[in-house]
Amino acid sequence: MFGMLPFDRNDNNVFDTFDNFARDFFRKNNADLPAFRTDIRDTGDSYLLEAELPGFNKEDIRIDLKDGILTITATHNESSDQKGSDGSYIRRERRYGSFARSFDVTGIDERGITAAYNNGVLSLTLPKFKPAEPETHRIAIQ
């Protein structure tokens, strides 16, 4: 019964070793995956994809399109140093991270995709592919 509770137990019972191992193994692998939130809206003739990337500069974001797969990659490298008057560190913090998401863009006019980045939100306009309508013409009878 206690195994169904949504919080962790700290009883370190030897009989629960495997259960705790499995629970920790799968939780750590899935919970620590970096991701960013995206919203996709159908606007009629196109889709609007909005990706939340706060704290990134425009130069940190890369958008690649290959074989019908759109990949958004954002890499963050930040270092802040504070040194004392003698040059020794008082505080030194570093933060590195990379986020990536891929999307299937089948049915999208790949040449018409546009992107803008404003206030931490990357907006991609993905126009829907419009199949060419067959031309009709009249043939004169001789």
XYZ file of C-alpha atoms in Angstrom:
142
model
C 0.000 0.000 0.000
C 2.783 2.457 0.838
C 4.344 1.903 -2.592
C 1.326 3.611 -4.189
C 1.834 6.886 -2.349
C 3.048 9.756 -4.559
C 5.946 10.704 -2.281
C 9.207 8.942 -1.484
C 9.779 6.690 1.496
C 13.053 6.704 3.347
C 12.743 3.476 5.299
C 15.738 1.790 3.514
C 14.160 -1.639 3.860
C 16.401 -4.294 2.277
C 13.366 -5.992 0.702
C 12.458 -2.803 -1.185
C 15.908 -2.345 -2.717
C 14.851 -3.454 -6.197
C 11.638 -1.405 -6.113
C 13.556 1.702 -5.061
C 16.233 1.071 -7.700
C 13.673 0.750 -10.501
C 11.713 3.783 -9.294
C 14.834 5.972 -9.067
C 16.293 4.717 -12.344
C 13.231 5.540 -14.430
C 12.405 8.791 -12.634
C 15.893 10.206 -13.118
C 16.040 9.282 -16.783
C 12.708 10.877 -17.647
C 12.491 13.813 -15.255
C 15.887 15.316 -16.017
C 15.431 15.534 -19.778
C 15.737 19.125 -20.897
C 12.854 20.393 -22.975
C 11.170 23.619 -23.809
C 7.490 24.234 -24.137
C 5.938 24.633 -27.547
C 2.473 25.573 -28.718
C 1.265 24.884 -32.263
C -1.824 26.619 -33.647
C -3.611 26.126 -36.941
C -4.215 29.596 -38.406
C -5.963 28.422 -41.568
C -3.378 28.612 -44.328
C -0.418 28.007 -41.994
C 0.623 26.725 -38.580
C 2.131 28.947 -35.901
C 4.702 27.216 -33.698
C 5.710 29.148 -30.575
C 8.625 27.841 -28.514
C 9.407 29.328 -25.098
C 13.172 29.899 -24.830
C 13.667 32.467 -22.057
C 17.221 33.492 -21.266
C 18.568 32.654 -24.707
C 19.977 35.132 -27.190
C 18.935 34.955 -30.822
C 22.481 33.831 -31.676
C 22.112 30.822 -29.328
C 19.201 29.370 -31.327
C 19.575 27.270 -34.455
C 16.786 25.978 -36.702
C 17.616 23.165 -39.130
C 15.427 21.506 -41.737
C 16.432 18.172 -43.238
C 14.382 15.409 -44.852
C 11.066 16.798 -43.609
C 12.249 17.154 -39.992
C 12.500 20.609 -38.407
C 14.909 20.727 -35.458
C 15.167 23.639 -33.034
C 18.366 23.679 -30.968
C 19.197 26.217 -28.269
C 22.582 26.217 -26.528
C 23.328 28.291 -23.456
C 26.804 29.006 -22.084
C 26.989 31.476 -19.227
C 29.755 32.257 -16.796
C 29.821 34.951 -14.154
C 32.945 35.576 -12.123
C 33.379 37.873 -9.164
C 36.924 38.316 -7.953
C 38.226 39.989 -4.882
C 40.846 42.766 -4.956
C 43.649 40.190 -4.715
C 42.303 38.217 -7.724
C 40.914 35.292 -5.758
C 37.397 34.135 -6.442
C 34.622 35.228 -4.148
C 32.006 33.617 -6.369
C 32.191 31.788 -9.686
C 29.117 30.319 -11.348
C 28.764 28.567 -14.673
C 25.702 27.337 -16.487
C 25.740 25.248 -19.644
C 22.810 23.645 -21.351
C 21.506 22.498 -24.659
C 17.899 21.936 -25.624
C 16.574 20.392 -28.816
C 13.160 19.473 -30.189
C 12.305 17.983 -33.575
C 9.057 18.236 -35.513
C 7.741 16.421 -38.579
C 6.858 19.078 -41.154
C 5.255 16.848 -43.765
C 2.688 18.876 -45.674
C 4.497 22.170 -45.017
C 5.869 24.478 -47.714
C 9.469 24.316 -46.483
C 10.631 27.315 -48.539
C 8.006 29.572 -46.969
C 8.931 28.990 -43.293
C 9.728 32.202 -41.407
C 11.068 32.693 -37.883
C 11.152 35.526 -35.347
C 12.477 35.696 -31.784
C 11.018 38.227 -29.367
C 10.983 38.364 -25.533
C 12.061 34.747 -25.092
C 9.536 33.299 -27.549
C 10.580 31.829 -30.891
C 7.737 32.060 -33.411
C 7.786 29.987 -36.580
C 5.210 30.416 -39.315
C 4.830 27.155 -41.200
C 2.724 27.653 -44.347
C 0.710 24.648 -45.435
C 1.722 23.084 -48.726
C -0.830 23.819 -51.405
C -0.870 21.174 -54.105
C -0.853 22.574 -57.591
C -4.287 22.456 -59.121
C -4.280 20.906 -62.562
C -4.743 23.419 -65.302
C -7.675 22.974 -67.613
C -7.714 24.166 -71.160
C -9.888 23.604 -74.148
C -8.633 21.742 -77.157
C -9.896 22.952 -80.508
C -11.327 20.384 -82.898
C -10.100 20.658 -86.497
